[in-house]
Tab-separated table of C-alpha atoms and ligand atoms in Angstrom:
chain	number	residue	atom	x	y	z
I	1	MET	CA	112.407	-48.189	54.207
I	2	ARG	CA	114.329	-45.620	55.626
I	3	ARG	CA	111.769	-43.260	55.487
I	4	LYS	CA	109.742	-44.943	57.646
I	5	ILE	CA	111.912	-45.495	60.211
I	6	LEU	CA	112.824	-41.671	60.285
I	7	ALA	CA	109.136	-40.984	60.351
I	8	ALA	CA	108.760	-43.464	63.136
I	9	MET	CA	111.401	-41.931	65.328
I	10	LEU	CA	110.063	-38.522	64.678
I	11	TRP	CA	107.075	-39.512	66.068
I	12	ALA	CA	108.093	-41.138	68.977
I	13	SER	CA	110.345	-38.329	69.963
I	14	ALA	CA	107.082	-36.210	69.871
I	15	MET	CA	105.558	-38.346	72.387
I	16	THR	CA	104.878	-38.132	75.925
I	17	PRO	CA	106.191	-41.526	77.025
I	18	ALA	CA	109.838	-40.439	75.400
I	19	ALA	CA	110.051	-37.358	77.804
I	20	PRO	CA	112.568	-37.718	80.508
I	21	ALA	CA	110.591	-36.875	82.973
I	22	PHE	CA	108.246	-39.638	82.288
I	23	ALA	CA	110.630	-42.214	81.832
I	24	GLN	CA	112.193	-41.508	85.392
I	25	GLU	CA	108.555	-41.591	86.808
I	26	LEU	CA	107.719	-44.908	85.455
I	27	ASN	CA	110.828	-46.426	86.295
I	28	GLN	CA	110.400	-44.896	90.123
I	29	ALA	CA	106.580	-46.529	89.784
I	30	VAL	CA	107.835	-49.923	88.890
I	31	ARG	CA	110.648	-50.067	91.190
I	32	ARG	CA	108.315	-49.432	94.079
I	33	ASP	CA	106.100	-52.000	92.944
I	34	MET	CA	109.104	-54.545	92.516
I	35	PRO	CA	109.173	-55.908	96.093
I	36	ASP	CA	105.211	-56.928	95.562
I	37	LEU	CA	105.633	-57.992	91.906
I	38	MET	CA	108.803	-60.047	92.853
I	39	ALA	CA	106.575	-61.875	95.535
I	40	LEU	CA	104.017	-62.512	93.273
I	41	TYR	CA	106.921	-64.172	90.746
I	42	ARG	CA	108.035	-66.026	93.400
I	43	ASP	CA	104.580	-67.318	94.049
I	44	LEU	CA	104.247	-68.387	90.348
I	45	HIS	CA	107.397	-69.958	89.897
I	46	ALA	CA	106.731	-72.382	92.940
I	47	ASN	CA	103.207	-73.282	91.426
I	48	PRO	CA	104.127	-73.909	87.988
I	49	GLU	CA	100.795	-75.824	86.205
I	50	LEU	CA	101.048	-77.778	82.913
I	51	SER	CA	99.252	-76.640	79.763
I	52	MET	CA	95.702	-75.974	79.620
I	53	GLN	CA	95.798	-76.889	83.599
I	54	GLU	CA	96.393	-73.294	84.637
I	55	THR	CA	93.394	-72.643	86.676
I	56	ARG	CA	95.885	-71.372	89.854
I	57	SER	CA	97.879	-68.975	87.974
I	58	ALA	CA	94.498	-67.989	86.065
I	59	GLU	CA	93.166	-66.999	89.478
I	60	ARG	CA	96.011	-65.011	90.334
I	61	MET	CA	96.084	-62.936	87.156
I	62	ALA	CA	92.126	-62.294	87.354
I	63	ALA	CA	92.312	-61.010	90.926
I	64	GLU	CA	95.299	-58.894	90.373
I	65	ALA	CA	93.249	-57.345	86.957
I	66	ARG	CA	90.128	-56.929	89.155
I	67	ARG	CA	91.891	-55.192	91.801
I	68	ALA	CA	93.607	-52.738	88.991
I	69	GLY	CA	89.960	-52.019	87.977
I	70	PHE	CA	89.632	-53.889	85.290
I	71	THR	CA	86.418	-55.824	83.792
I	72	VAL	CA	87.578	-59.513	83.772
I	73	THR	CA	86.374	-62.871	82.441
I	74	THR	CA	87.536	-66.296	83.304
I	75	GLY	CA	87.460	-69.210	81.236
I	76	VAL	CA	88.000	-67.900	78.162
I	77	GLY	CA	89.557	-70.884	75.505
I	78	GLY	CA	89.625	-72.956	78.865
I	79	THR	CA	91.892	-71.317	81.145
I	80	GLY	CA	92.078	-68.179	79.708
I	81	VAL	CA	91.809	-64.534	81.304
I	82	VAL	CA	90.318	-61.638	79.361
I	83	ALA	CA	90.656	-58.203	81.208
I	84	VAL	CA	89.207	-54.978	79.820
I	85	MET	CA	89.625	-51.205	80.757
I	86	GLU	CA	87.654	-48.437	78.430
I	87	ASN	CA	89.070	-45.676	78.590
I	88	GLY	CA	87.654	-43.071	75.740
I	89	PRO	CA	87.844	-43.271	72.130
I	90	GLY	CA	90.763	-44.570	70.272
I	91	PRO	CA	92.769	-48.076	69.437
I	92	VAL	CA	92.406	-51.062	71.110
I	93	LEU	CA	95.398	-52.727	72.039
I	94	MET	CA	96.026	-56.191	73.234
I	95	LEU	CA	98.519	-57.350	76.242
I	96	ARG	CA	99.142	-60.748	76.373
I	97	ALA	CA	100.756	-63.281	78.802
I	98	ASP	CA	101.222	-66.845	78.609
I	99	MET	CA	100.986	-68.859	81.438
I	100	ASP	CA	102.043	-72.395	81.710
I	101	ALA	CA	104.828	-74.116	82.672
I	102	LEU	CA	106.674	-77.199	81.020
I	103	PRO	CA	106.936	-81.138	82.218
I	104	LEU	CA	110.391	-80.848	83.819
I	105	VAL	CA	112.025	-81.434	86.930
I	106	GLU	CA	113.372	-78.496	88.534
I	107	GLN	CA	117.141	-78.322	88.668
I	108	THR	CA	117.979	-74.854	89.888
I	109	SER	CA	119.155	-74.136	93.075
I	110	LEU	CA	116.480	-71.184	94.113
I	111	ALA	CA	114.669	-71.106	97.455
I	112	PHE	CA	111.684	-70.872	95.613
I	113	ALA	CA	112.228	-73.909	93.351
I	114	SER	CA	108.872	-75.991	91.958
I	115	ARG	CA	108.419	-79.182	93.292
I	116	ALA	CA	105.079	-79.660	91.675
I	117	ARG	CA	104.203	-82.574	90.144
I	118	GLY	CA	101.249	-83.346	87.366
I	119	THR	CA	100.346	-85.398	84.632
I	120	THR	CA	100.631	-84.241	80.563
I	121	ARG	CA	97.431	-84.868	78.560
I	122	GLU	CA	99.609	-87.605	77.111
I	123	GLY	CA	99.363	-89.567	80.702
I	124	LEU	CA	103.127	-88.457	81.486
I	125	GLU	CA	103.409	-87.966	85.399
I	126	THR	CA	106.339	-85.614	85.441
I	127	GLY	CA	107.839	-82.663	87.270
I	128	ILE	CA	106.651	-78.915	86.275
I	129	MET	CA	108.712	-76.093	86.183
I	130	HIS	CA	108.513	-72.820	84.361
I	131	ALA	CA	111.616	-73.459	82.260
I	132	CYS	CA	110.587	-70.841	79.738
I	133	GLY	CA	109.824	-67.933	81.932
I	134	HIS	CA	106.047	-67.585	81.491
I	135	ASP	CA	106.340	-66.628	85.255
I	136	THR	CA	108.372	-63.693	84.312
I	137	HIS	CA	105.415	-62.889	81.690
I	138	MET	CA	102.882	-63.268	83.690
I	139	THR	CA	104.292	-60.804	86.372
I	140	ALA	CA	104.811	-58.168	84.060
I	141	TRP	CA	101.710	-58.084	82.417
I	142	VAL	CA	100.319	-57.369	86.196
I	143	GLY	CA	103.189	-54.692	87.037
I	144	ALA	CA	101.828	-53.102	83.438
I	145	ALA	CA	98.063	-53.588	84.267
I	146	ARG	CA	98.726	-51.514	87.395
I	147	ARG	CA	100.620	-48.834	85.673
I	148	MET	CA	98.239	-48.360	82.811
I	149	ALA	CA	95.534	-48.390	85.413
I	150	ALA	CA	97.224	-45.796	87.394
I	151	SER	CA	98.148	-43.563	84.374
I	152	ARG	CA	94.762	-43.555	82.876
I	153	SER	CA	94.860	-39.933	82.734
I	154	GLN	CA	97.713	-40.170	79.963
I	155	TRP	CA	95.948	-42.434	77.509
I	156	SER	CA	92.644	-42.961	75.732
I	157	GLY	CA	91.668	-46.017	73.965
I	158	THR	CA	90.655	-49.722	75.223
I	159	LEU	CA	93.048	-51.829	76.675
I	160	VAL	CA	92.731	-55.504	76.296
I	161	MET	CA	94.996	-57.475	78.610
I	162	ILE	CA	95.026	-61.388	78.133
I	163	ALA	CA	96.262	-64.399	80.042
I	164	GLN	CA	96.526	-67.239	77.646
I	165	PRO	CA	96.680	-70.690	78.305
I	166	GLY	CA	98.596	-73.710	76.617
I	167	GLU	CA	101.083	-71.724	74.807
I	168	GLU	CA	103.973	-74.734	74.686
I	169	THR	CA	101.162	-76.944	73.134
I	170	SER	CA	100.496	-74.077	70.889
I	171	GLN	CA	96.414	-74.743	71.848
I	172	GLY	CA	95.786	-71.664	73.758
I	173	ALA	CA	95.630	-68.701	71.406
I	174	ARG	CA	93.393	-70.504	68.967
I	175	ALA	CA	91.340	-72.084	72.025
I	176	MET	CA	90.942	-68.324	73.066
I	177	LEU	CA	90.231	-67.039	69.370
I	178	ASP	CA	87.928	-70.294	69.017
I	179	ASP	CA	85.676	-68.990	72.281
I	180	GLY	CA	85.126	-65.388	71.093
I	181	LEU	CA	88.577	-63.634	71.894
I	182	PHE	CA	87.835	-60.993	69.100
I	183	THR	CA	83.996	-61.314	68.912
I	184	ARG	CA	82.936	-61.372	72.382
I	185	PHE	CA	85.555	-58.501	73.812
I	186	PRO	CA	86.445	-55.130	72.009
I	187	ARG	CA	88.641	-56.380	69.091
I	188	PRO	CA	92.331	-54.906	69.099
I	189	THR	CA	93.490	-53.046	66.230
I	190	HIS	CA	97.126	-53.482	67.682
I	191	ALA	CA	98.775	-57.086	70.044
I	192	ILE	CA	102.002	-56.883	71.754
I	193	ALA	CA	103.834	-59.773	73.997
I	194	PHE	CA	107.146	-60.010	75.082
I	195	HIS	CA	109.321	-63.394	75.651
I	196	ASP	CA	112.259	-63.452	78.206
I	197	ALA	CA	115.354	-64.666	76.307
I	198	ALA	CA	118.288	-66.652	77.372
I	199	SER	CA	120.524	-64.995	74.394
I	200	LEU	CA	120.566	-61.550	75.698
I	201	PRO	CA	121.990	-60.331	78.838
I	202	ALA	CA	119.137	-59.017	81.413
I	203	GLY	CA	117.375	-55.979	80.643
I	204	VAL	CA	118.664	-55.768	77.219
I	205	ILE	CA	115.850	-55.748	74.755
I	206	GLY	CA	115.769	-57.449	71.357
I	207	TYR	CA	113.390	-56.993	68.525
I	208	ALA	CA	113.169	-58.555	64.631
I	209	VAL	CA	111.368	-56.622	62.267
I	210	GLY	CA	108.930	-58.879	59.653
I	211	PRO	CA	109.581	-62.887	60.448
I	212	ALA	CA	110.470	-63.430	64.177
I	213	LEU	CA	109.282	-67.120	64.995
I	214	ALA	CA	108.998	-69.772	62.725
I	215	ASN	CA	106.658	-72.159	61.499
I	216	VAL	CA	106.619	-75.131	63.818
I	217	ASP	CA	104.859	-78.619	62.831
I	218	SER	CA	104.915	-82.089	64.353
I	219	VAL	CA	105.185	-84.839	62.438
I	220	ASP	CA	104.507	-88.714	63.090
I	221	ILE	CA	106.468	-91.469	61.296
I	222	GLN	CA	105.410	-95.188	61.652
I	223	VAL	CA	107.508	-97.104	60.319
I	224	ARG	CA	106.173	-100.623	59.604
I	225	GLY	CA	107.907	-103.815	59.125
I	226	VAL	CA	107.556	-107.588	59.092
I	227	GLY	CA	108.792	-108.278	62.601
I	228	GLY	CA	110.105	-112.134	63.655
I	229	HIS	CA	112.763	-113.796	65.697
I	230	GLY	CA	116.044	-111.776	66.065
I	231	ALA	CA	118.097	-115.048	64.833
I	232	TYR	CA	116.331	-115.294	61.202
I	233	PRO	CA	116.469	-111.653	60.090
I	234	HIS	CA	116.045	-112.803	56.493
I	235	THR	CA	112.267	-113.722	57.222
I	236	THR	CA	111.556	-110.345	58.507
I	237	ARG	CA	111.936	-106.413	57.201
I	238	ASP	CA	113.214	-104.662	60.162
I	239	PRO	CA	111.613	-101.392	60.887
I	240	VAL	CA	114.743	-100.748	62.890
I	241	VAL	CA	116.855	-100.494	60.364
I	242	LEU	CA	114.643	-98.841	57.998
I	243	ALA	CA	113.907	-96.207	60.398
I	244	ALA	CA	117.306	-95.518	61.224
I	245	ARG	CA	117.874	-94.879	56.933
I	246	ILE	CA	114.803	-92.735	56.794
I	247	VAL	CA	116.655	-90.779	59.787
I	248	THR	CA	119.721	-90.198	57.718
I	249	SER	CA	118.066	-89.783	54.762
I	250	LEU	CA	116.154	-87.155	56.046
I	251	GLN	CA	119.579	-85.295	57.214
I	252	THR	CA	119.539	-84.055	52.930
I	253	LEU	CA	116.193	-82.636	52.813
I	254	VAL	CA	117.894	-79.359	54.216
I	255	SER	CA	121.453	-79.900	53.384
I	256	ARG	CA	120.497	-80.801	49.565
I	257	GLU	CA	116.958	-79.804	48.639
I	258	ILE	CA	115.983	-76.357	50.411
I	259	ASP	CA	118.033	-73.220	49.200
I	260	PRO	CA	121.139	-72.606	51.381
I	261	LEU	CA	119.637	-69.277	51.623
I	262	ASP	CA	116.557	-70.262	53.035
I	263	SER	CA	116.231	-71.385	56.701
I	264	ALA	CA	114.878	-75.015	57.901
I	265	VAL	CA	115.149	-77.331	60.417
I	266	VAL	CA	114.046	-81.116	60.330
I	267	THR	CA	114.875	-83.028	63.802
I	268	VAL	CA	114.404	-86.013	64.677
I	269	GLY	CA	113.673	-85.741	68.657
I	270	SER	CA	112.135	-89.281	69.267
I	271	PHE	CA	112.877	-93.103	68.034
I	272	HIS	CA	111.178	-95.853	69.387
I	273	ALA	CA	111.256	-99.361	68.523
I	274	GLY	CA	111.192	-103.169	70.108
I	275	THR	CA	110.917	-104.851	73.240
I	276	LYS	CA	113.840	-107.158	73.710
I	277	HIS	CA	117.029	-108.064	72.684
I	278	ASN	CA	115.896	-110.777	70.185
I	279	ILE	CA	113.039	-109.616	69.126
I	280	ILE	CA	112.817	-107.710	65.688
I	281	SER	CA	109.860	-105.413	66.097
I	282	ASP	CA	107.117	-104.885	63.188
I	283	GLU	CA	107.187	-101.441	63.781
I	284	ALA	CA	108.990	-98.001	65.125
I	285	ARG	CA	108.031	-94.934	65.802
I	286	LEU	CA	109.669	-91.756	65.175
I	287	GLN	CA	108.537	-87.792	66.032
I	288	LEU	CA	110.069	-85.052	63.984
I	289	THR	CA	110.122	-81.210	64.700
I	290	VAL	CA	110.032	-79.454	61.399
I	291	ARG	CA	110.898	-75.715	61.244
I	292	SER	CA	110.572	-72.931	58.498
I	293	PHE	CA	109.645	-69.649	57.674
I	294	THR	CA	108.024	-69.613	54.435
I	295	PRO	CA	104.782	-71.598	53.294
I	296	GLY	CA	107.112	-72.683	50.448
I	297	VAL	CA	109.759	-74.132	52.296
I	298	ARG	CA	107.257	-75.493	54.996
I	299	ALA	CA	105.370	-77.508	52.131
I	300	HIS	CA	108.526	-78.810	50.803
I	301	LEU	CA	109.724	-80.041	53.830
I	302	LEU	CA	106.385	-82.035	54.848
I	303	ALA	CA	106.180	-83.631	51.256
I	304	GLY	CA	109.945	-84.635	51.471
I	305	ILE	CA	109.532	-86.476	54.620
I	306	ALA	CA	106.642	-88.196	53.193
I	307	ARG	CA	108.395	-88.752	49.813
I	308	ILE	CA	111.806	-90.097	51.613
I	309	ALA	CA	109.704	-92.520	54.068
I	310	ARG	CA	108.439	-94.472	51.401
I	311	GLY	CA	111.199	-93.934	49.303
I	312	GLU	CA	113.452	-95.823	51.492
I	313	ALA	CA	110.624	-98.441	52.853
I	314	ILE	CA	110.193	-99.348	48.681
I	315	ALA	CA	114.255	-99.826	48.773
I	316	ALA	CA	113.838	-101.850	52.076
I	317	GLY	CA	111.415	-104.201	49.858
I	318	VAL	CA	108.638	-103.473	52.584
I	319	PRO	CA	105.435	-104.314	50.665
I	320	GLU	CA	103.081	-101.738	49.710
I	321	GLU	CA	100.689	-102.538	52.635
I	322	ARG	CA	103.199	-101.803	55.261
I	323	MET	CA	104.321	-98.654	53.673
I	324	PRO	CA	105.216	-96.014	56.447
I	325	VAL	CA	102.311	-93.945	57.743
I	326	VAL	CA	103.174	-89.959	58.035
I	327	THR	CA	101.024	-87.817	60.323
I	328	VAL	CA	101.495	-84.144	60.431
I	329	ARG	CA	99.796	-82.980	63.269
I	330	GLU	CA	98.102	-80.027	62.226
I	331	ALA	CA	96.413	-79.430	65.764
I	332	GLU	CA	99.591	-78.854	66.935
I	333	ALA	CA	101.483	-76.517	64.500
I	334	THR	CA	102.425	-73.125	65.065
I	335	PRO	CA	102.620	-70.541	62.156
I	336	ALA	CA	104.892	-68.245	61.648
I	337	THR	CA	105.151	-64.974	63.893
I	338	VAL	CA	105.772	-61.611	61.972
I	339	ASN	CA	106.162	-58.565	63.785
I	340	THR	CA	104.460	-55.832	61.637
I	341	GLU	CA	106.455	-52.892	60.559
I	342	ALA	CA	104.658	-49.760	61.803
I	343	LEU	CA	104.080	-51.111	65.403
I	344	THR	CA	107.690	-52.521	65.388
I	345	GLN	CA	109.566	-49.269	64.137
I	346	SER	CA	107.741	-46.987	66.592
I	347	SER	CA	107.997	-49.240	69.661
I	348	VAL	CA	111.380	-49.797	69.252
I	349	ALA	CA	112.117	-45.698	68.703
I	350	LEU	CA	110.103	-45.197	72.033
I	351	PHE	CA	111.994	-48.063	74.081
I	352	ARG	CA	115.630	-46.802	72.904
I	353	ALA	CA	114.558	-43.299	74.168
I	354	HIS	CA	113.056	-44.671	77.180
I	355	PHE	CA	116.139	-47.258	77.956
I	356	GLY	CA	119.189	-45.765	75.710
I	357	GLU	CA	120.557	-47.157	72.550
I	358	ALA	CA	122.608	-49.771	74.398
I	359	ARG	CA	119.782	-51.717	75.737
I	360	VAL	CA	117.634	-52.437	72.998
I	361	ARG	CA	119.312	-54.271	70.099
I	362	ALA	CA	117.815	-55.695	66.746
I	363	THR	CA	118.202	-59.745	66.664
I	364	PRO	CA	117.880	-62.258	64.295
I	365	PRO	CA	114.815	-64.517	63.803
I	366	VAL	CA	114.842	-67.558	65.799
I	367	MET	CA	113.483	-71.320	64.749
I	368	GLY	CA	111.247	-71.467	67.823
I	369	GLY	CA	107.741	-71.321	67.627
I	370	GLU	CA	105.375	-68.754	69.312
I	371	ASP	CA	101.351	-68.969	69.421
I	372	PHE	CA	100.993	-65.316	69.606
I	373	SER	CA	101.150	-65.587	65.545
I	374	ARG	CA	97.606	-67.054	65.329
I	375	TYR	CA	96.112	-63.348	66.485
I	376	LEU	CA	97.724	-62.015	63.710
I	377	ILE	CA	96.374	-64.574	61.354
I	378	ALA	CA	93.154	-64.280	62.467
I	379	ASP	CA	93.086	-60.755	61.834
I	380	PRO	CA	95.683	-59.616	59.571
I	381	ARG	CA	94.398	-56.254	59.912
I	382	LEU	CA	96.401	-56.041	63.140
I	383	GLU	CA	99.595	-54.173	64.382
I	384	SER	CA	101.593	-57.028	65.902
I	385	LEU	CA	104.931	-57.097	68.150
I	386	ILE	CA	106.311	-59.629	69.987
I	387	PHE	CA	109.831	-58.325	71.688
I	388	TRP	CA	112.343	-60.440	73.843
I	389	VAL	CA	113.567	-58.997	77.133
I	390	GLY	CA	117.096	-60.483	77.944
I	391	GLY	CA	117.285	-62.729	81.052
I	392	VAL	CA	120.730	-63.930	81.551
I	393	PRO	CA	122.638	-62.909	84.671
I	394	GLN	CA	124.781	-60.133	83.850
I	395	ALA	CA	127.468	-61.723	85.711
I	396	ARG	CA	126.907	-65.063	84.204
I	397	TRP	CA	127.238	-63.387	80.561
I	398	ASP	CA	130.119	-61.638	81.501
I	399	ALA	CA	131.586	-64.921	82.424
I	400	VAL	CA	131.128	-66.812	79.568
I	401	GLN	CA	131.532	-63.383	77.321
I	402	GLY	CA	128.351	-63.966	76.158
I	403	ASP	CA	128.749	-67.133	74.391
I	404	VAL	CA	125.314	-68.400	75.019
I	405	ALA	CA	126.247	-72.109	74.132
I	406	GLN	CA	127.848	-72.189	77.336
I	407	LEU	CA	124.613	-71.361	79.226
I	408	PRO	CA	121.294	-72.984	79.841
I	409	SER	CA	118.716	-72.421	77.353
I	410	LEU	CA	115.041	-71.754	77.558
I	411	HIS	CA	113.431	-75.114	78.740
I	412	SER	CA	116.550	-75.972	80.396
I	413	PRO	CA	115.786	-77.217	83.892
I	414	PHE	CA	118.802	-74.801	84.979
I	415	TRP	CA	117.094	-72.142	83.165
I	416	ALA	CA	117.194	-69.362	86.253
I	417	PRO	CA	116.471	-65.757	84.753
I	418	ASP	CA	117.440	-62.392	86.549
I	419	ALA	CA	113.542	-62.485	86.895
I	420	GLU	CA	113.948	-58.978	88.622
I	421	ARG	CA	115.819	-57.372	85.874
I	422	VAL	CA	113.527	-59.155	83.979
I	423	ILE	CA	109.939	-58.240	84.830
I	424	GLU	CA	111.202	-54.429	85.883
I	425	THR	CA	112.411	-54.284	82.324
I	426	ALA	CA	109.375	-55.917	80.793
I	427	THR	CA	107.003	-53.784	83.143
I	428	GLU	CA	108.500	-50.490	81.685
I	429	ALA	CA	108.695	-51.869	78.194
I	430	MET	CA	105.035	-52.825	78.237
I	431	VAL	CA	103.892	-49.458	79.568
I	432	VAL	CA	105.842	-47.833	77.172
I	433	ALA	CA	104.736	-49.443	73.953
I	434	ALA	CA	101.167	-49.550	75.377
I	435	LEU	CA	101.245	-45.322	75.729
I	436	GLY	CA	103.187	-45.470	72.231
I	437	VAL	CA	99.782	-46.882	70.922
I	438	LEU	CA	97.213	-45.429	73.485
I	439	GLY	CA	99.200	-42.303	74.660
I	440	ARG	CA	96.821	-38.767	74.436
I	441	ARG	CA	98.735	-36.699	71.667
D	501	LIG	ZN1	108.456	-72.745	75.556
D	502	LIG	ZN1	107.503	-69.468	75.878
């Protein structure tokens, strides 16, 4: 392990991107581009689009990539964009940005805050907001595309830049793969992405080696009872009381059944039943998010949920034909995201050389999910890395002394990153990592 890290560092220090002159040049070029990139960012932020509806964002990405000299294909897996630049023999590197925003009413007081509204695939009419920062991802993607195109003499290989739809609904990566991302276009040997982070100060890079983000499953439980009049509970089997028991018993899955050294989450995020004070409903509906890192823990949690739901229903005297219906939404599942060792270590060594030790931190894996994981699953030979770029404005970070519980998280309607710092850092980091893979040696 240690020898590998040392080798990666030696290798990195021998390469062009780590040279101070290069670092300065890259930083200056990105700085010159920042006014234009920030205009693009504000436009994307003010015009967010829901998952799999990213037509306007995709048009902007495609136009920018074309202008930079890439060969662009649109409509890949819905609204996905694939921009290819072939530049001699060498590795095939895929850089990915995701484009979708969230069904939220923005509550930042930014001058360019979103007032967009739309309808989700579930038919919910809602505000829309880039509360996960995918607008910073798209902007840095454009910044990196421009720099890579401008520095073609410094690298050899093929660059495949993709703008992916539907990350939030875990549909986009799969849709692009199903539409031939790895067959119609040069097949990547390496894949890199970044995500802005609400748990790091702006401009600080975070990374995890190995598992970085969790398996995420969505589970529905239809708890069926026997309805009736609220005055005559003895003639019913009350699904509200039963569902409440199921919610409570589910808490023991993680606390009593999973090895304390393994990670797991079972959250009941939605509980709906009934219409009126004096009617005992005949069903209750629960929606769960279930998170883990390993296939074994995932299987245990999913089996445990079904067992507990059925067991509580039996205890409540529900007839066999009215047992709860537990549905794992396989189509929405997100597998754990893994950062492969060689690419992670070599990129991190380059980041340290470029940004300095203080701006690069090892961070623990998180229980969030990312469908970036699907690319490595589709081709296990791939070298794959997703890293974090901190977005918390420095003054806010200092004010709470880094206690992120006091700050808005990703997906909060108040999330307002220091976008300038995120985009500048991420653009440089993407270029540094890209040249680490494709750079002429
Ligand atoms: Zn998100
Ligand atoms: Zn996100």
